[in-house]
XYZ file of C-alpha atoms in Angstrom:
594
model
C 28.004 -0.041 14.991
C 26.404 2.638 12.134
C 25.731 2.032 9.018
C 23.480 2.454 5.645
C 21.047 0.603 3.830
C 19.932 2.095 0.564
C 16.661 1.470 -1.577
C 14.252 3.292 -3.777
C 12.192 6.608 -1.979
C 8.456 5.976 -2.711
C 7.090 8.595 0.330
C 8.847 11.465 1.107
C 10.176 13.054 4.475
C 11.974 11.881 7.476
C 11.196 9.110 10.130
C 13.699 8.409 13.127
C 12.485 5.662 15.863
C 12.871 2.009 16.701
C 12.711 -1.310 14.398
C 10.097 -3.407 14.429
C 10.684 -6.665 12.656
C 7.665 -8.439 11.108
C 10.148 -11.226 10.460
C 8.587 -13.746 8.280
C 8.030 -17.587 9.963
C 7.044 -20.858 8.417
C 4.188 -20.751 10.802
C 1.937 -17.251 10.354
C 2.391 -14.734 13.398
C -0.608 -12.193 14.273
C 0.742 -9.049 15.101
C -1.211 -6.565 17.107
C -0.862 -4.325 20.170
C -2.610 -5.182 23.640
C -3.902 -2.734 25.895
C -2.816 -1.680 29.053
C -5.631 -3.687 30.649
C -4.645 -6.704 28.578
C -1.121 -7.241 29.302
C -1.327 -10.018 32.096
C -3.736 -11.932 30.394
C -1.486 -11.722 27.583
C 1.469 -12.689 29.709
C -0.878 -16.090 31.096
C -1.450 -16.998 27.459
C 2.404 -17.171 26.663
C 2.901 -19.197 30.009
C 0.128 -21.420 29.151
C 1.202 -22.225 25.703
C 4.525 -23.030 26.931
C 3.404 -24.812 29.416
C 1.349 -27.055 26.744
C 4.506 -27.571 24.919
C 6.557 -28.589 27.770
C 3.648 -31.369 28.523
C 3.734 -32.418 24.796
C 7.416 -32.769 25.012
C 7.200 -34.928 28.711
C 4.434 -37.263 27.216
C 6.875 -37.835 23.927
C 9.839 -38.799 26.451
C 7.650 -41.244 27.947
C 6.857 -42.761 25.294
C 10.223 -43.305 23.796
C 10.695 -47.242 23.334
C 13.900 -48.678 24.653
C 15.397 -49.075 21.435
C 15.295 -45.250 20.612
C 18.324 -43.756 19.921
C 19.562 -41.635 22.893
C 20.157 -38.791 20.576
C 16.623 -38.352 20.131
C 15.891 -38.015 23.950
C 18.920 -35.623 24.345
C 17.180 -33.944 21.652
C 13.830 -33.439 23.572
C 16.102 -32.300 26.385
C 17.436 -29.436 24.475
C 13.912 -28.497 23.622
C 12.697 -28.532 27.117
C 15.878 -26.792 28.544
C 15.095 -23.795 26.138
C 11.322 -23.991 26.760
C 12.265 -22.759 30.507
C 14.990 -20.216 29.519
C 14.547 -17.059 31.160
C 15.990 -15.803 27.989
C 13.231 -16.771 25.836
C 9.534 -16.308 27.430
C 11.176 -14.654 30.169
C 12.175 -12.044 27.583
C 9.373 -12.285 25.436
C 6.779 -11.296 28.192
C 8.861 -8.109 28.598
C 8.085 -6.893 25.262
C 4.403 -7.135 26.106
C 4.737 -5.299 29.091
C 6.872 -2.876 27.246
C 5.636 -2.705 23.906
C 2.257 -3.782 24.209
C 2.764 -6.597 21.558
C 0.364 -9.371 21.754
C 1.989 -12.882 22.676
C 2.791 -14.021 19.137
C 4.510 -10.820 18.267
C 6.312 -11.015 21.521
C 7.936 -14.354 21.176
C 8.641 -13.384 17.237
C 10.572 -10.657 18.428
C 12.822 -12.660 21.065
C 12.887 -15.415 18.163
C 14.536 -12.438 16.113
C 17.188 -11.517 19.103
C 18.180 -14.726 19.933
C 18.557 -16.072 16.664
C 20.907 -13.533 15.800
C 22.869 -14.199 18.914
C 23.078 -17.807 17.594
C 24.472 -16.718 14.359
C 27.103 -14.776 15.932
C 28.406 -17.726 17.934
C 31.788 -18.959 16.750
C 31.181 -22.724 17.953
C 29.295 -24.473 15.050
C 27.448 -26.751 17.523
C 26.117 -23.671 19.468
C 25.164 -21.949 16.117
C 23.402 -24.901 15.079
C 21.188 -25.008 18.220
C 18.857 -22.038 16.336
C 17.140 -24.453 14.559
C 15.833 -26.112 18.033
C 15.194 -22.660 19.093
C 13.247 -21.953 15.836
C 10.833 -25.098 16.521
C 10.265 -24.717 20.244
C 9.003 -21.215 18.858
C 6.917 -22.557 16.269
C 5.393 -25.116 18.473
C 4.285 -22.496 20.978
C 3.009 -19.834 18.331
C 0.846 -23.025 17.161
C -0.346 -23.688 20.970
C -1.234 -19.876 21.002
C -3.197 -20.770 17.577
C -5.062 -23.533 18.817
C -5.949 -21.440 21.922
C -7.523 -18.726 19.765
C -9.377 -21.324 18.068
C -8.494 -20.098 14.508
C -5.153 -20.206 12.210
C -3.189 -16.862 12.439
C -3.777 -14.232 10.145
C -0.999 -13.122 7.493
C 2.256 -12.116 9.328
C 2.165 -8.675 8.037
C -1.310 -8.263 9.548
C -1.529 -5.465 12.340
C -4.682 -4.635 14.844
C -4.318 -1.152 15.089
C -4.417 -0.108 19.165
C -3.649 3.509 20.101
C -0.966 2.166 22.127
C 3.010 2.023 21.233
C 5.313 3.305 24.239
C 7.273 6.330 23.951
C 9.397 5.674 20.821
C 8.014 6.112 17.678
C 7.836 2.736 15.881
C 9.346 2.222 12.239
C 8.145 -1.106 10.682
C 10.496 -3.186 8.843
C 9.935 -6.663 6.918
C 10.462 -8.202 3.577
C 7.426 -7.304 1.951
C 4.135 -5.907 3.116
C 0.836 -7.041 0.677
C -1.521 -4.020 -0.015
C -4.296 -5.372 1.884
C -2.110 -5.348 4.824
C -0.683 -1.877 4.560
C -4.581 -0.974 4.401
C -4.545 -2.025 8.204
C -1.737 0.330 9.259
C -3.989 3.422 8.189
C -3.866 5.903 11.355
C -1.507 3.354 12.963
C 1.182 3.807 15.142
C 4.197 3.184 12.846
C 5.596 6.475 11.578
C 7.485 4.827 8.813
C 8.375 1.573 6.977
C 11.262 -0.448 5.214
C 10.536 -3.351 3.042
C 13.161 -5.771 1.388
C 11.207 -6.077 -2.450
C 8.927 -3.604 -3.981
C 9.096 -0.608 -6.604
C 8.280 2.912 -6.706
C 4.601 2.046 -7.842
C 3.885 -0.662 -6.581
C 0.683 -0.758 -4.292
C 2.477 -1.056 -1.673
C 4.194 2.311 -2.286
C 0.952 3.975 -3.338
C -0.780 3.072 0.228
C 2.541 4.014 1.584
C 2.164 7.336 0.347
C -1.399 7.782 0.542
C -0.469 7.242 4.729
C 1.533 10.309 4.324
C 4.447 8.562 6.164
C 8.489 8.289 5.054
C 8.874 5.173 3.190
C 11.904 3.095 1.329
C 11.304 -0.298 -0.248
C 13.730 -2.493 -2.520
C 16.207 -2.187 0.010
C 16.898 -6.453 -0.519
C 18.662 -6.912 3.120
C 17.183 -4.622 5.334
C 15.300 -7.163 7.161
C 18.294 -9.104 7.772
C 20.590 -6.571 8.937
C 18.273 -4.297 11.097
C 18.013 -6.079 14.644
C 14.631 -5.825 16.767
C 14.125 -2.306 18.435
C 17.583 -0.733 16.501
C 17.510 2.983 16.583
C 16.642 3.754 12.421
C 16.611 7.183 10.610
C 14.089 6.708 7.378
C 15.075 9.487 4.794
C 12.396 8.985 2.346
C 13.727 11.891 0.004
C 17.442 10.198 -0.653
C 15.999 6.230 -0.352
C 18.541 5.713 2.409
C 17.842 3.924 6.117
C 20.714 4.986 8.663
C 21.037 2.516 11.562
C 21.766 3.529 14.740
C 22.723 6.742 13.342
C 25.671 8.849 15.687
C 24.159 11.929 17.578
C 25.477 14.011 15.050
C 23.446 12.317 12.426
C 20.448 12.110 14.575
C 20.255 15.996 15.374
C 20.942 16.839 11.648
C 17.340 14.709 10.820
C 15.651 16.035 13.805
C 16.450 19.019 12.343
C 14.878 18.239 8.671
C 11.717 17.235 10.152
C 11.244 20.039 12.127
C 11.504 22.038 8.813
C 9.470 19.326 6.952
C 6.703 19.653 9.527
C 6.696 23.655 8.937
C 6.693 23.196 5.237
C 3.500 20.786 5.896
C 1.608 23.704 8.117
C 2.403 26.255 5.419
C 0.803 24.443 2.802
C -2.014 23.382 4.852
C -3.100 27.380 4.598
C -3.846 26.691 0.861
C -6.985 24.412 1.790
C -9.729 26.628 1.001
C -7.625 28.602 -2.068
C -9.077 27.444 -5.140
C -6.917 25.963 -7.747
C -6.655 28.449 -10.263
C -3.479 29.048 -12.552
C -1.843 32.515 -12.960
C -3.844 33.174 -16.209
C -7.287 31.725 -14.660
C -7.547 28.025 -15.821
C -9.776 26.415 -12.979
C -7.695 23.146 -12.291
C -9.973 19.884 -10.604
C -7.721 18.428 -7.647
C -9.599 15.438 -6.495
C -8.631 12.475 -4.417
C -8.112 9.047 -4.970
C -9.647 7.266 -1.891
C -9.544 3.417 -0.973
C -12.282 3.277 2.211
C -15.406 5.013 2.662
C -13.719 6.694 5.596
C -10.688 8.397 3.327
C -13.261 10.682 2.139
C -13.363 12.804 5.113
C -9.678 13.472 4.612
C -10.239 14.188 1.143
C -12.489 17.251 2.157
C -10.145 18.241 4.753
C -7.329 18.355 1.909
C -9.570 20.695 -0.096
C -10.377 18.059 -2.527
C -13.043 18.988 -4.986
C -14.275 15.149 -5.760
C -12.801 11.976 -5.595
C -11.134 10.790 -8.545
C -10.522 7.443 -8.028
C -12.519 5.419 -5.307
C -10.501 1.866 -5.472
C -13.330 -0.603 -4.565
C -11.274 -3.565 -4.442
C -10.091 -2.517 -0.948
C -13.797 -3.454 0.370
C -12.722 -7.442 -1.510
C -9.365 -7.627 0.377
C -8.872 -9.229 3.883
C -11.928 -11.353 3.944
C -10.934 -14.872 3.792
C -12.470 -15.414 -0.031
C -15.533 -13.923 1.200
C -16.563 -11.293 -1.547
C -18.803 -8.185 0.161
C -22.539 -8.524 -1.192
C -24.668 -6.118 -3.097
C -26.028 -4.283 0.568
C -22.689 -3.996 2.125
C -20.827 -2.546 -0.920
C -24.056 -0.022 -1.637
C -23.431 0.883 2.128
C -19.755 1.694 1.628
C -20.372 3.775 -1.620
C -23.171 5.207 -0.408
C -21.056 6.795 2.688
C -18.702 7.834 0.560
C -21.127 9.728 -1.631
C -22.876 11.486 1.306
C -19.590 12.349 2.898
C -18.275 14.530 -0.427
C -21.541 16.414 0.112
C -22.321 16.655 -3.729
C -19.163 16.595 -5.245
C -18.447 14.102 -7.918
C -17.187 10.209 -6.824
C -15.860 8.234 -9.348
C -15.657 4.400 -8.200
C -14.134 2.080 -10.048
C -14.948 -1.168 -10.554
C -12.671 -4.015 -8.541
C -9.538 -3.924 -9.933
C -7.910 -7.112 -8.926
C -5.091 -9.233 -9.496
C -1.255 -8.951 -10.193
C -0.038 -7.191 -6.964
C -3.559 -6.981 -5.389
C -4.914 -10.632 -5.453
C -7.829 -11.568 -3.303
C -7.569 -14.351 -0.549
C -9.914 -16.422 -3.213
C -10.399 -14.977 -6.263
C -13.329 -16.118 -7.299
C -15.832 -19.276 -6.904
C -13.338 -21.118 -9.842
C -10.976 -20.584 -7.057
C -8.650 -18.406 -8.992
C -4.570 -18.712 -8.062
C -2.373 -15.916 -9.136
C 0.821 -17.630 -7.903
C 0.277 -20.479 -10.670
C 0.081 -17.351 -13.451
C 3.225 -16.896 -15.191
C 2.773 -12.864 -15.572
C -0.377 -12.163 -13.088
C -0.009 -8.302 -14.683
C -1.208 -9.636 -18.021
C -3.637 -12.082 -16.958
C -7.361 -12.378 -15.790
C -7.550 -9.080 -14.108
C -9.413 -5.866 -13.643
C -12.237 -5.742 -16.350
C -11.531 -9.060 -17.675
C -11.959 -10.757 -14.069
C -15.374 -9.001 -13.814
C -16.363 -9.871 -16.979
C -15.635 -13.619 -16.186
C -17.624 -13.368 -12.925
C -20.722 -11.740 -14.191
C -23.013 -12.141 -11.425
C -20.519 -10.570 -9.147
C -20.085 -7.845 -11.483
C -23.586 -6.862 -11.900
C -24.069 -7.146 -8.356
C -21.330 -4.134 -7.613
C -22.758 -2.381 -10.669
C -26.039 -2.321 -8.622
C -24.800 -1.291 -5.569
C -22.658 1.801 -7.494
C -26.042 2.675 -9.415
C -28.166 2.481 -5.912
C -25.410 5.214 -4.414
C -25.982 7.385 -7.297
C -29.545 8.043 -5.881
C -27.438 9.879 -2.904
C -25.078 12.044 -4.770
C -22.996 12.385 -8.014
C -21.481 9.245 -9.179
C -19.369 8.019 -12.211
C -18.299 4.873 -12.989
C -14.987 3.739 -14.110
C -13.813 0.688 -15.582
C -10.086 -0.443 -15.273
C -8.083 -2.493 -17.797
C -10.023 -2.085 -20.956
C -8.204 -2.811 -24.353
C -11.111 -3.895 -26.665
C -14.230 -2.322 -28.168
C -16.315 -5.940 -27.337
C -15.451 -5.362 -23.761
C -17.036 -1.825 -23.916
C -20.400 -3.441 -25.481
C -20.292 -6.485 -22.958
C -20.330 -3.639 -19.928
C -22.924 -1.452 -21.715
C -25.055 -4.585 -21.618
C -24.505 -5.207 -18.259
C -25.160 -1.825 -17.185
C -28.456 -2.083 -19.335
C -29.544 -4.971 -17.460
C -28.572 -3.722 -14.201
C -30.768 -0.640 -14.909
C -33.793 -3.036 -15.172
C -33.129 -4.952 -12.632
C -33.099 -2.056 -10.223
C -36.498 -0.664 -11.849
C -38.087 -3.978 -11.185
C -36.825 -4.103 -7.470
C -38.106 -0.288 -7.421
C -34.506 0.999 -6.424
C -33.909 4.702 -6.973
C -30.930 5.937 -8.988
C -29.624 8.968 -10.947
C -27.609 9.280 -14.370
C -24.188 7.758 -14.000
C -21.267 8.939 -16.364
C -19.204 5.897 -17.897
C -15.830 6.423 -18.614
C -12.607 3.635 -18.690
C -9.097 3.960 -17.592
C -6.380 4.470 -20.123
C -3.433 2.063 -18.578
C -2.764 -0.020 -21.852
C -1.056 1.418 -24.667
C -3.549 -0.330 -27.410
C -6.074 1.577 -25.463
C -4.528 4.752 -25.790
C -3.991 4.206 -29.707
C -7.416 3.634 -30.187
C -9.187 6.321 -28.099
C -10.707 7.734 -30.684
C -13.237 4.520 -30.974
C -13.498 4.536 -27.325
C -14.359 8.035 -27.111
C -17.773 7.043 -28.717
C -19.263 5.361 -26.203
C -17.932 6.410 -23.136
C -18.165 9.933 -21.065
C -14.749 10.217 -19.705
C -11.319 9.096 -19.667
C -8.989 8.864 -16.803
C -5.513 8.002 -17.521
C -3.666 5.332 -15.042
C -0.422 6.369 -15.553
C 1.178 3.614 -12.989
C 0.572 0.678 -15.388
C 0.470 2.975 -18.540
C 4.005 3.178 -17.592
C 4.603 -0.211 -16.928
C 2.949 -1.735 -20.119
C 4.443 0.585 -22.298
C 7.815 0.000 -21.078
C 7.126 -3.844 -20.196
C 8.428 -2.886 -16.795
C 6.778 -5.496 -13.873
C 6.731 -1.651 -11.295
C 6.819 -3.832 -8.254
C 10.300 -5.124 -9.472
C 12.730 -3.550 -7.550
C 15.286 -5.537 -10.243
C 13.987 -3.375 -13.164
C 12.864 -0.250 -10.900
C 15.655 2.249 -12.402
C 14.032 1.367 -15.838
C 10.592 2.821 -14.668
C 10.883 6.018 -16.205
C 7.629 8.384 -16.536
C 9.712 10.914 -18.687
C 10.176 8.330 -21.654
C 9.505 9.556 -25.150
C 6.884 7.236 -25.669
C 5.102 7.527 -22.345
C 4.900 11.241 -22.888
C 3.329 10.753 -26.241
C 0.726 8.193 -25.156
C 0.001 10.833 -22.355
C 0.142 14.079 -24.930
C -2.146 12.357 -27.442
C -4.753 10.710 -24.946
C -5.384 14.192 -23.609
C -5.677 15.821 -26.445
C -8.125 13.511 -28.213
C -10.369 13.683 -25.145
C -10.192 17.121 -24.990
C -11.075 17.846 -28.678
C -13.914 14.938 -28.222
C -15.042 17.346 -25.627
C -15.049 14.448 -23.467
C -13.229 15.300 -19.887
C -10.000 13.567 -18.767
C -8.193 13.144 -16.159
C -4.741 11.599 -14.806
C -5.289 9.364 -11.294
C -1.701 7.563 -11.558
C 1.033 8.782 -9.472
C 2.171 11.791 -11.975
C -0.810 13.469 -10.899
C 0.454 13.549 -7.352
C 3.765 14.521 -8.165
C 4.977 18.270 -8.344
C 7.715 17.714 -10.577
C 4.838 16.885 -13.478
C 2.562 19.565 -12.622
C 3.779 21.946 -15.070
C 4.134 19.211 -17.525
C 0.800 17.980 -17.042
C -0.673 21.247 -17.356
C 0.991 21.688 -20.518
C -0.421 18.868 -22.050
C -3.891 20.741 -21.508
C -4.683 18.665 -18.478
C -7.126 20.265 -16.246
C -8.299 17.269 -13.474
C -5.582 15.593 -11.593
C -6.614 13.040 -8.831
C -4.191 11.893 -6.067
C -3.966 10.995 -2.475
C -5.299 13.744 0.087
C -2.219 14.236 1.170
C -0.390 15.368 -2.391
C -3.242 17.992 -2.980
C -1.550 21.287 -1.433
C 1.874 20.391 -2.354
C 0.594 20.173 -6.086
C -2.022 22.946 -5.735
C 0.876 24.965 -4.823
C 2.297 24.238 -8.577
C -0.869 25.170 -10.046
C -1.085 28.626 -8.389
C 2.130 29.516 -9.547
C 2.030 28.074 -12.836
C 0.690 29.974 -16.089
C -0.928 27.013 -18.658
C -1.058 29.008 -21.516
C 2.665 30.028 -20.985
C 3.472 26.513 -20.176
C 1.783 25.002 -23.109
C 4.343 26.929 -25.484
C 7.058 24.918 -24.611
C 5.649 21.555 -25.651
C 7.061 20.979 -28.913
C 10.335 21.327 -27.633
C 10.128 18.816 -24.903
C 8.272 16.521 -26.586
C 11.104 16.546 -30.132
C 13.955 16.669 -27.124
C 16.263 13.266 -26.743
C 16.075 13.976 -22.837
C 12.440 15.247 -22.389
C 12.851 15.677 -18.481
C 16.220 18.043 -18.949
C 14.469 20.074 -21.723
C 11.271 20.267 -19.725
C 13.364 21.621 -16.273
C 15.187 24.246 -18.299
C 12.305 25.583 -20.368
C 10.031 25.709 -16.716
C 12.765 27.339 -14.773
C 13.721 29.624 -17.444
C 10.342 30.884 -18.549
C 8.808 30.965 -14.974
C 6.124 33.432 -14.638
C 6.892 37.228 -13.393
C 3.775 36.757 -10.648
C 4.231 33.662 -8.580
C 2.606 32.904 -5.163
C 4.732 33.924 -2.434
């Protein structure tokens, strides 16, 4: 039966394929693909774990005393029967053969299939046997974990393989942490769906960086969609179509082909300078998470890196923070890959929806904080861990000897924070001098993410070389909205008059002070805001590489001076979005890119 699930569109395009459910479990499960030469060994792993659990049950039965209730012995017999049922291990091995799932993933997938069958049974007694099945599978998973000699990784964690079978795979999960999303880069998944999340949650941002269709905040998708269902992800409308009809499939396949043609056309703009019709040169920089992403920035035609999110070097490390030399190597690799173009490295921005496995030596735990988005995060955490902070600063400064590096500090709200940062920089420079490490001049910038920073920007500009506006958090804090919470996602509004006032004011103040200003939040990569930001006077955008072509096309078609004349009526309107759409559509330049 075909049905639809609705959510929040966070990454555009259409994806069609088979559902891969990463179901939550009381036992954490590793999910990864095995190579063709590992299939037999993986099947043997599954059977060895099954046999180990069978021996455990047999031992338990032998140890039962005479006064033990007969029901307990009967329950052990039920578990043994389930353990040897071909519908469990036999079917699970088929997942290994057909999809090259690892044994743990195969068992989880088959558990999902069988659990749904139990749920649909009319007999109450049989329906309640699902709990027995879950207990049996969890015992097998525990046996597999013991065999590996380690605790399985997070349920959303996937080690990538090139093999994925013939059909495209679409990931369905209750939620995917940003750190786990990072492991999906260059993966076999062509799209993803989650039950929770918002349009500008970091999970959504990474999805856009992968340039694959995604829908979040569906609430029920992981419960309603079955393992291996055919599904369509409409990343433009925020719709998921499950078991679509042949007519629906053909319609969306046509849309897929049209989207691919449009991407190919935009790709031809790669080497075209981003210059408006009235001659304004616009910087289109890239946001990256890892050094390897720098190559993608070059290929997309980026003129630099406007945001290197260094926190992703700190994640998925079981609490062990990267050392100075490891960080230096990563920053140097990115700097050298950009071939002389500027690289802006943001100091570690953890907290809220990007916690570390172990936040610090004091073992900070964000799950115990009532509102982590306003807690000890970003620069607040760095200043609370001065040794770690200086270590990162040394690595960044050492990388500056190999290219143009700029240092960006997140979540600044107080002048005393800026003074502490300047003191740390001075101490780091002395340490590098004493150690004989080379470094070059590094410009210092702060992110404007907190309304207080936007209001006091004239004071901040006295101490820094540039500012970068992080619109995601600026909107979140201005409107008091958790951007990862789908329950209030409809209130997250980049067009809100207060947000636009802070944006326009920050851009204007920085330009008036002769300081460079850029926008590195999601608004920078959304073509719907390109004309508006140009009208505000913005000349430097930073976005994921995949977003550069579409934004460049808007830049090439824009007359920045003419757009600026519409700002008074837009800023004075009760509905800025509607006013901007009318003004920009009504007054398009006669000469535009064909």
